[in-house]
Short mmCIF file of C-alpha atoms in Angstrom, two decimals:
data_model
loop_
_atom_site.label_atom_id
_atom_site.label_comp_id
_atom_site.label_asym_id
_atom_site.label_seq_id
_atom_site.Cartn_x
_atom_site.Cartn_y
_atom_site.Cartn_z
CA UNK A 220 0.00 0.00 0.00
CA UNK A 221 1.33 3.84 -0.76
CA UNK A 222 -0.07 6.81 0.84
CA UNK A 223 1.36 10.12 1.22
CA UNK A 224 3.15 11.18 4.55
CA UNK A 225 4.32 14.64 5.31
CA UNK A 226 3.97 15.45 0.90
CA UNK A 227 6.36 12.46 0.27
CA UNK A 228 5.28 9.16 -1.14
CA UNK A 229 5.67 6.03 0.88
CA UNK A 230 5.62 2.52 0.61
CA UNK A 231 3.67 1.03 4.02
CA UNK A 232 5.76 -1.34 5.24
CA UNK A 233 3.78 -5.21 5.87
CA UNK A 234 1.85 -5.71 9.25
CA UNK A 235 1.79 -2.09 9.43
CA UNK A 236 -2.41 -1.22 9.64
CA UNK A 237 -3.13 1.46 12.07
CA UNK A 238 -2.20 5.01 12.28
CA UNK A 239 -0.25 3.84 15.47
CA UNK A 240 1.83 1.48 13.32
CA UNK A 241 2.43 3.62 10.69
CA UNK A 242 3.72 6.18 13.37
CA UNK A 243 6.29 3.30 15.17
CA UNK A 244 7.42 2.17 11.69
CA UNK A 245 8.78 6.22 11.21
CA UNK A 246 10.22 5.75 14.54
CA UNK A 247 7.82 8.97 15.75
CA UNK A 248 6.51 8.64 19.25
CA UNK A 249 3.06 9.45 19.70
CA UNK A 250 3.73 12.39 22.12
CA UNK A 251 3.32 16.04 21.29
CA UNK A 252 2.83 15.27 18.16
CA UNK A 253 -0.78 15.15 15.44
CA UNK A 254 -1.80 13.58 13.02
CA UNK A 255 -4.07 14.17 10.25
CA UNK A 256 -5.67 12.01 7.93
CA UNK A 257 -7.01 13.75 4.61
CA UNK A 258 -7.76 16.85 6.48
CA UNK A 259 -9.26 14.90 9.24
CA UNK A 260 -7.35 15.82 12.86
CA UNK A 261 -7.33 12.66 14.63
CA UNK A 262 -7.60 12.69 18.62
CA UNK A 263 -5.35 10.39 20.40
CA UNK A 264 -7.02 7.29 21.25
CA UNK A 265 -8.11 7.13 17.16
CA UNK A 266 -4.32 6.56 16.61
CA UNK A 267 -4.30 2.96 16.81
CA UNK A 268 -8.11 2.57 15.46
CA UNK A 269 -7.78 4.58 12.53
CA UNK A 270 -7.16 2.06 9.52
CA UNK A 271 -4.73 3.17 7.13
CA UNK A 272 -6.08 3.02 3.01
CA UNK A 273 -4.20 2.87 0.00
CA UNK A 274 -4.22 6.61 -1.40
CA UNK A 275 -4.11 8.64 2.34
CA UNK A 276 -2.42 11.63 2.69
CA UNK A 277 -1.06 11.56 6.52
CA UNK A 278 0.47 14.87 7.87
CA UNK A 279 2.42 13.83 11.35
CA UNK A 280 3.22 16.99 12.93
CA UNK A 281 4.87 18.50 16.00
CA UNK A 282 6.11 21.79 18.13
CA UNK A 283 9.17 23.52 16.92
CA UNK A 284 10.52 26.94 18.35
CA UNK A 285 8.75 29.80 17.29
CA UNK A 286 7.67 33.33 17.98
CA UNK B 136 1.49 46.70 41.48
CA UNK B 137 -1.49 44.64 39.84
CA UNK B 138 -0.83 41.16 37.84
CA UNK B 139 -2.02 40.75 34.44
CA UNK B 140 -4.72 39.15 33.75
CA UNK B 141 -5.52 37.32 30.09
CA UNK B 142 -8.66 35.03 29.35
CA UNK B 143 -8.75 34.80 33.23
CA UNK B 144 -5.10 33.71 33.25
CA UNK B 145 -3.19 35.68 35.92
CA UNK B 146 0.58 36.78 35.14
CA UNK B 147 3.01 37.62 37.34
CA UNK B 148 5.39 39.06 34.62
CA UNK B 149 4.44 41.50 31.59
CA UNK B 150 7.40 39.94 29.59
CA UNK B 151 6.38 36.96 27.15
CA UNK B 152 9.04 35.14 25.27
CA UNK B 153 8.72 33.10 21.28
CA UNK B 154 10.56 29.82 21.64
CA UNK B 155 11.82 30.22 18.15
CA UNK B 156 15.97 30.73 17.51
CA UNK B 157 17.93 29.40 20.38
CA UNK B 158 20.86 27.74 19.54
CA UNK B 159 19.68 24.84 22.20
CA UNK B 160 16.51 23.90 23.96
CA UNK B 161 18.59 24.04 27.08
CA UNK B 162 19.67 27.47 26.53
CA UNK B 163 15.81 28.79 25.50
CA UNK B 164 14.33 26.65 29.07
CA UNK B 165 17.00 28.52 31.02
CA UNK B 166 16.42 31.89 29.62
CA UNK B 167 12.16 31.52 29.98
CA UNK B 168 13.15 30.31 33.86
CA UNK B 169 15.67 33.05 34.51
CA UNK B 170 13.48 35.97 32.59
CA UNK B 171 10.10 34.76 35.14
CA UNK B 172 8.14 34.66 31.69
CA UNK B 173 4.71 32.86 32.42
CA UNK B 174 3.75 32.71 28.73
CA UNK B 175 5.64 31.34 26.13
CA UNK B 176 4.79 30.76 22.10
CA UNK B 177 5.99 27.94 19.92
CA UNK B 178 5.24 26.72 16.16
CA UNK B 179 4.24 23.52 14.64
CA UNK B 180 5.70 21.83 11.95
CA UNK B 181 5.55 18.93 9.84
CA UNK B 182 7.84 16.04 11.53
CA UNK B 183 10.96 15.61 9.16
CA UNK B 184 11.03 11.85 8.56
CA UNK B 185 14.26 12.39 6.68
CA UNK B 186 16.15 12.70 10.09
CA UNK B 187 16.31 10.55 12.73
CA UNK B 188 13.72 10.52 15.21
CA UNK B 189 13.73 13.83 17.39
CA UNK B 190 14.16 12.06 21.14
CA UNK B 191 14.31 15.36 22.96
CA UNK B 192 11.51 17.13 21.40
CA UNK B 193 10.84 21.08 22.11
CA UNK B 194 7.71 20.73 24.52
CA UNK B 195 9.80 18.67 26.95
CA UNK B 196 11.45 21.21 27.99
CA UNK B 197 8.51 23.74 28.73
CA UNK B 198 6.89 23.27 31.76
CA UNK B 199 2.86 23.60 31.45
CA UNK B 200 2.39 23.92 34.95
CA UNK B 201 4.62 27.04 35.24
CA UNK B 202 3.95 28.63 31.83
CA UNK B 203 1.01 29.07 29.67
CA UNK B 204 2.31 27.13 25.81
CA UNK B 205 0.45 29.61 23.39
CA UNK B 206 0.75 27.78 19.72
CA UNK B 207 1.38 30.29 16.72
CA UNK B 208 -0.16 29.52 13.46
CA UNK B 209 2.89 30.89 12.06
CA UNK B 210 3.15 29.68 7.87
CA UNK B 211 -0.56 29.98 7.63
CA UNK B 212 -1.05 32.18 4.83
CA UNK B 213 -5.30 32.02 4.78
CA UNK B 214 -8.05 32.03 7.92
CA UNK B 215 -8.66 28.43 6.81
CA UNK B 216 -4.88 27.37 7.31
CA UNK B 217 -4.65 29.59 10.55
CA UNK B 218 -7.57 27.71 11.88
CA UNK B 219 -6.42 23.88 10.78
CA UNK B 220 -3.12 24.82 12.64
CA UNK B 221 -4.90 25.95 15.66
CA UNK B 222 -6.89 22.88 15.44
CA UNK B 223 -3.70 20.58 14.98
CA UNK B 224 -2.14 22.21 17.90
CA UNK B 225 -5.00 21.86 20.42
CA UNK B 226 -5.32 17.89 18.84
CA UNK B 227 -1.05 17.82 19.76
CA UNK B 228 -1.03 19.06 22.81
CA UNK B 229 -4.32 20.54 24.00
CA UNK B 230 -4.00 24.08 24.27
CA UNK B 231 -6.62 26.44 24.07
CA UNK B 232 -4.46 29.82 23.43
CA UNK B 233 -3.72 31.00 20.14
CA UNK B 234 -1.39 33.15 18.51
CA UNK B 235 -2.60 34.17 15.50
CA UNK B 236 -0.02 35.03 13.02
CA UNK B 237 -0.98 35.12 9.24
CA UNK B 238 2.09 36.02 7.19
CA UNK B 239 1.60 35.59 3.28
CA UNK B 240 4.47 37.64 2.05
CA UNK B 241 7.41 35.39 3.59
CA UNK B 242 9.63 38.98 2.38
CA UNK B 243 8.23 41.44 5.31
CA UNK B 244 6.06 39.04 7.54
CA UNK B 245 3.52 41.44 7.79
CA UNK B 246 0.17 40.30 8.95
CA UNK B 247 -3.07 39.81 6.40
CA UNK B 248 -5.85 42.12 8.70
CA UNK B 249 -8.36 40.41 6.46
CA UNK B 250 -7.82 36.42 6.79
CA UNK B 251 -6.59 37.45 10.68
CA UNK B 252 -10.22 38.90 11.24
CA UNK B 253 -12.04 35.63 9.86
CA UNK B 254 -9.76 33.37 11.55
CA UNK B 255 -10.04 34.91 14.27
CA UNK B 256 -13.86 35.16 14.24
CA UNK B 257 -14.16 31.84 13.79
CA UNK B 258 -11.30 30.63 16.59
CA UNK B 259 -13.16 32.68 19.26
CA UNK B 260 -15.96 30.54 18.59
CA UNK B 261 -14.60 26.91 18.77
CA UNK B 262 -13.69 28.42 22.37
CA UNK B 263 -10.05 29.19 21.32
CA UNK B 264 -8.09 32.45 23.40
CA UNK B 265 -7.37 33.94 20.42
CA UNK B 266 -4.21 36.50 20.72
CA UNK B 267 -4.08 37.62 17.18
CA UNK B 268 -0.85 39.11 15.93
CA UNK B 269 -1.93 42.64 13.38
CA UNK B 270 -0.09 45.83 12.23
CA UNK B 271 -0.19 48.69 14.33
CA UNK B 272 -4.04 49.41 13.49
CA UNK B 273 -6.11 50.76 15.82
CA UNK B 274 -9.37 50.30 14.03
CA UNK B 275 -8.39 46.34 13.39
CA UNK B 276 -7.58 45.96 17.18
CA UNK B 277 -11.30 47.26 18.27
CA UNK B 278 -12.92 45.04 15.58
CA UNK B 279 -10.98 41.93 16.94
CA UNK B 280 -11.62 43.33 20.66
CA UNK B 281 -15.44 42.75 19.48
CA UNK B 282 -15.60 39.55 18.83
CA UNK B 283 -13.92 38.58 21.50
CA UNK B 284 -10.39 38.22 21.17
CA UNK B 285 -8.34 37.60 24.52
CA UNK B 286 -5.61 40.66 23.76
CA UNK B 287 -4.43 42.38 20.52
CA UNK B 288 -0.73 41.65 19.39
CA UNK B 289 0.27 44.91 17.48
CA UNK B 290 3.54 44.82 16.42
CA UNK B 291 6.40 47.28 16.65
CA UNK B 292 8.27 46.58 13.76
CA UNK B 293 8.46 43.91 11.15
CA UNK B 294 9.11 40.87 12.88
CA UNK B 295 13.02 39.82 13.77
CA UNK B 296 14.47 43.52 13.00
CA UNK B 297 14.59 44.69 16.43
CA UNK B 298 13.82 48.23 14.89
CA UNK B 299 12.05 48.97 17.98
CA UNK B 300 8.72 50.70 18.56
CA UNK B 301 8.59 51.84 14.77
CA UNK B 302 4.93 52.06 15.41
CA UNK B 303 4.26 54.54 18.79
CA UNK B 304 1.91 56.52 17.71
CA UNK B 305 -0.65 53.77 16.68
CA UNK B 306 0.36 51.38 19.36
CA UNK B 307 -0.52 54.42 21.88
CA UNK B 308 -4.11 54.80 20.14
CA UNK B 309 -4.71 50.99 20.29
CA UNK B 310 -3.98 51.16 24.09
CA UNK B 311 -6.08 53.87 24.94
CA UNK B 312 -8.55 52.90 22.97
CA UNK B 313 -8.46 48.79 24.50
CA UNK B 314 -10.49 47.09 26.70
CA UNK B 315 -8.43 43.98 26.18
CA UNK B 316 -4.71 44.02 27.14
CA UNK B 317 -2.67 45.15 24.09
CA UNK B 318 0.76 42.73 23.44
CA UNK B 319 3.70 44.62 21.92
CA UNK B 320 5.16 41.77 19.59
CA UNK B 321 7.69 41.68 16.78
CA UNK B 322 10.64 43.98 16.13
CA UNK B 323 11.27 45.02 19.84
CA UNK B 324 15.38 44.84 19.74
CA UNK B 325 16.35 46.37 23.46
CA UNK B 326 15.26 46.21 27.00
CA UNK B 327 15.06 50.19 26.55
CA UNK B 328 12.34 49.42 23.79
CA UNK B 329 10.28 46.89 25.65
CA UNK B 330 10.26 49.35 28.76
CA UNK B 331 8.82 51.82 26.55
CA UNK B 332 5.98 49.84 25.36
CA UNK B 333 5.46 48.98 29.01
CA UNK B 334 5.38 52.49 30.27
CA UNK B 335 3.13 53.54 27.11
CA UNK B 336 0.41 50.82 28.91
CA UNK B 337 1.38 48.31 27.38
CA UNK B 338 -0.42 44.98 29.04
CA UNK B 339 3.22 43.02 28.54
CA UNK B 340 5.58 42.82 25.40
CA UNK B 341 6.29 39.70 23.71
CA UNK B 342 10.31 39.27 22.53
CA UNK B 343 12.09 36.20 20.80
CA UNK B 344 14.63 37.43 18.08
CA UNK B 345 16.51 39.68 20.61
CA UNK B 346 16.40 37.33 23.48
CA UNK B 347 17.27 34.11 21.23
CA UNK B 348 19.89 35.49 18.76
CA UNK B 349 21.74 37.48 21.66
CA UNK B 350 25.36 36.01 22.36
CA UNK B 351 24.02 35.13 26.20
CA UNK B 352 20.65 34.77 25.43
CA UNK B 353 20.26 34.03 28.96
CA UNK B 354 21.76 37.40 30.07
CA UNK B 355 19.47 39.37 27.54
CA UNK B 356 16.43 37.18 28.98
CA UNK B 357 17.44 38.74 32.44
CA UNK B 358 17.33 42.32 30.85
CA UNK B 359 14.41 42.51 29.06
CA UNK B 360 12.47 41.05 32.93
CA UNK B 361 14.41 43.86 34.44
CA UNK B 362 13.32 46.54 32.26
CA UNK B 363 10.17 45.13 31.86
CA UNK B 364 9.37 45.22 35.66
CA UNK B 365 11.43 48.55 36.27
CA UNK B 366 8.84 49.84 33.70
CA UNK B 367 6.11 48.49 35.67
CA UNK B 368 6.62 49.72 38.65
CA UNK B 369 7.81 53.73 37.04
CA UNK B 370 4.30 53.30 35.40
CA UNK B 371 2.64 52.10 39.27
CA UNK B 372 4.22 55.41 40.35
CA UNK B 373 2.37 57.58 37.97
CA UNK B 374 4.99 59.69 36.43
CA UNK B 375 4.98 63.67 35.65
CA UNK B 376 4.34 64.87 32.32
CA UNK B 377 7.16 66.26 30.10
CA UNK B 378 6.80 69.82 29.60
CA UNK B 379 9.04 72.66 27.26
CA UNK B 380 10.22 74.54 29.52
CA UNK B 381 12.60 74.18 32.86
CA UNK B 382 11.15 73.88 36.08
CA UNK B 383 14.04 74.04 38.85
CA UNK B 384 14.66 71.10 41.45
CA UNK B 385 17.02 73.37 43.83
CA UNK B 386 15.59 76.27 45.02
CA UNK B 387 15.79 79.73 43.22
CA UNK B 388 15.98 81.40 46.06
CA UNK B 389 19.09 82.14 48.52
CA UNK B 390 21.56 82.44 45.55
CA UNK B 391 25.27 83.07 46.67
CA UNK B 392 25.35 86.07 44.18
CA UNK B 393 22.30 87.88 45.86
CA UNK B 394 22.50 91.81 47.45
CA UNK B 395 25.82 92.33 45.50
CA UNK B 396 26.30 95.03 43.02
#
């Protein structure tokens, strides 16, 4: 399966199915961070619910210094 | 002297510092702990999955319980980008302040008063504190003050030039004008410049370039609290009004020269 993550294409790796998964396999940790799923924000606990589909465009982002 | 108060938040320092710039998240955490700062702004950003996984990430280092985390929406460049931002960063880390900074021309920075208005319209009422960031406009900073936005964030100069209070005369209508506490932001360069602001009325000043790109950013976190306060308390004690013309301190009487011919 491909889907888009952060504008980039990218081959899911196998076993990988939830948002959650997807998220490990980057090596991101799930704190601090969001995630949004074709515009959708998800809340926490819909990380490792959300099912990932051929086609999605995931944005993963975080805090960075700023004024 | 009285504390600030924002959206029902209480501050016990007028000086708010932007995350942004520090040359390490050790040096920003000491300067916001050493400058007393109780409000602090950062940005969000897409994760770069090119590098290796960030394992000491920004936010660990800021303390919600002592300061209040205000997300910019800093790269939006329309109301609807400003608001997914604000959305992402309440769904990140759960804050319900936001700076709203709309910035389409990447060349001066300046805010858009138009997409900043319906963003913030519409961020005031998902329940957001909305601190929008505008030009020096005191007809802008009542219409946001209407719909309920928690302060106004005029700036004094384009952001990052620390040209100082290029904008007094407008800043001084917005405050006189505000029933909202009015946030000097962008452009402030000196202590001497913040104090200003301050002594103007100024609710509290916001710095980041000319605390973060100092050589001791630490140091220059230090100043900015002390003029910040030492403009505080010189406003507490009412001050006189200039005049033109001298009005002695010593006595004019009992001159040494006096009965000679």
């Amino acid at each position: 399966m491909t889907i888009q993550v952060n504008g980039k294409q990218q081959v899911v790796a196998e076993g990988v199915h939830t948002v959650e998964e997807l998220l490990e396999s980057l090596g991101v940790k799930a704190k601090g961070i969001a995630v949004e799923i074709n515009g959708e924000i998800l809340s926490f606990d819909q990380l490792n619910s959300v099912q990932l589909c051929e086609n999605d465009q995931v944005e993963v982002i975080q805090f960075v210094g700023g004024g | 002297m009285k504390n600030l108060v924002i959206a029902g938040r209480e501050f016990r320092s007028r000086l708010f510092i932007g995350t942004g710039k520090f040359g390490s998240a050790v040096t920003m955490s000491r300067a916001i702990e050493e400058s007393g700062a109780e409000l602090v702004t950062v940005a969000l950003r897409r994760v770069d999955l090119e590098k290796a996984p960030d394992e000491d990430p920004l936010i660990s280092h800021l303390d919600p319980t002592r300061v209040v985390i205000v997300p910019n929406t800093s790269g939006a460049r329309t109301a609807e980008e400003a608001v997914r931002i604000a959305k992402l960063a309440r769904a990140a880390g759960g804050f319900e302040w936001v700076k709203l900074e709309l910035t389409p021309n990447l060349h001066h920075l300046l805010p858009d008063p138009i997409e900043t208005f319906k963003a913030a319209e519409i961020l005031v009422k998902e329940g957001f504190h909305v601190l929008p960031y505008i030009n020096a406009d005191p007809v802008l900073a009542k219409r946001l003050e209407e719909i309920g936005t928690a302060a106004v964030m005029p700036l004094a100069a384009p952001i990052g030039t620390n040209l100082g209070l290029q904008t007094k005369a407008m800043i001084e209508i917005i405050i006189q004008n505000a029933r909202i506490p009015v946030v000097v932001d962008a452009g402030l360069g000196l202590p001497s410049h913040a104090a200003t602001a301050i002594e103007m009325g100024a609710a509290s000043v916001l710095i980041n370039t000319a605390i973060a790109s100092a050589k001791d950013p630490v140091k220059m976190a230090r100043a900015f609290a002390k003029a910040v306060e030492a403009a505080e308390e010189a406003r507490d004690a009412t001050p006189r009004e200039a005049r033109s013309t001298a009005t002695a301190s010593s006595p004019l009487t009992g001159f040494l020269w006096e009965g000679k011919q």
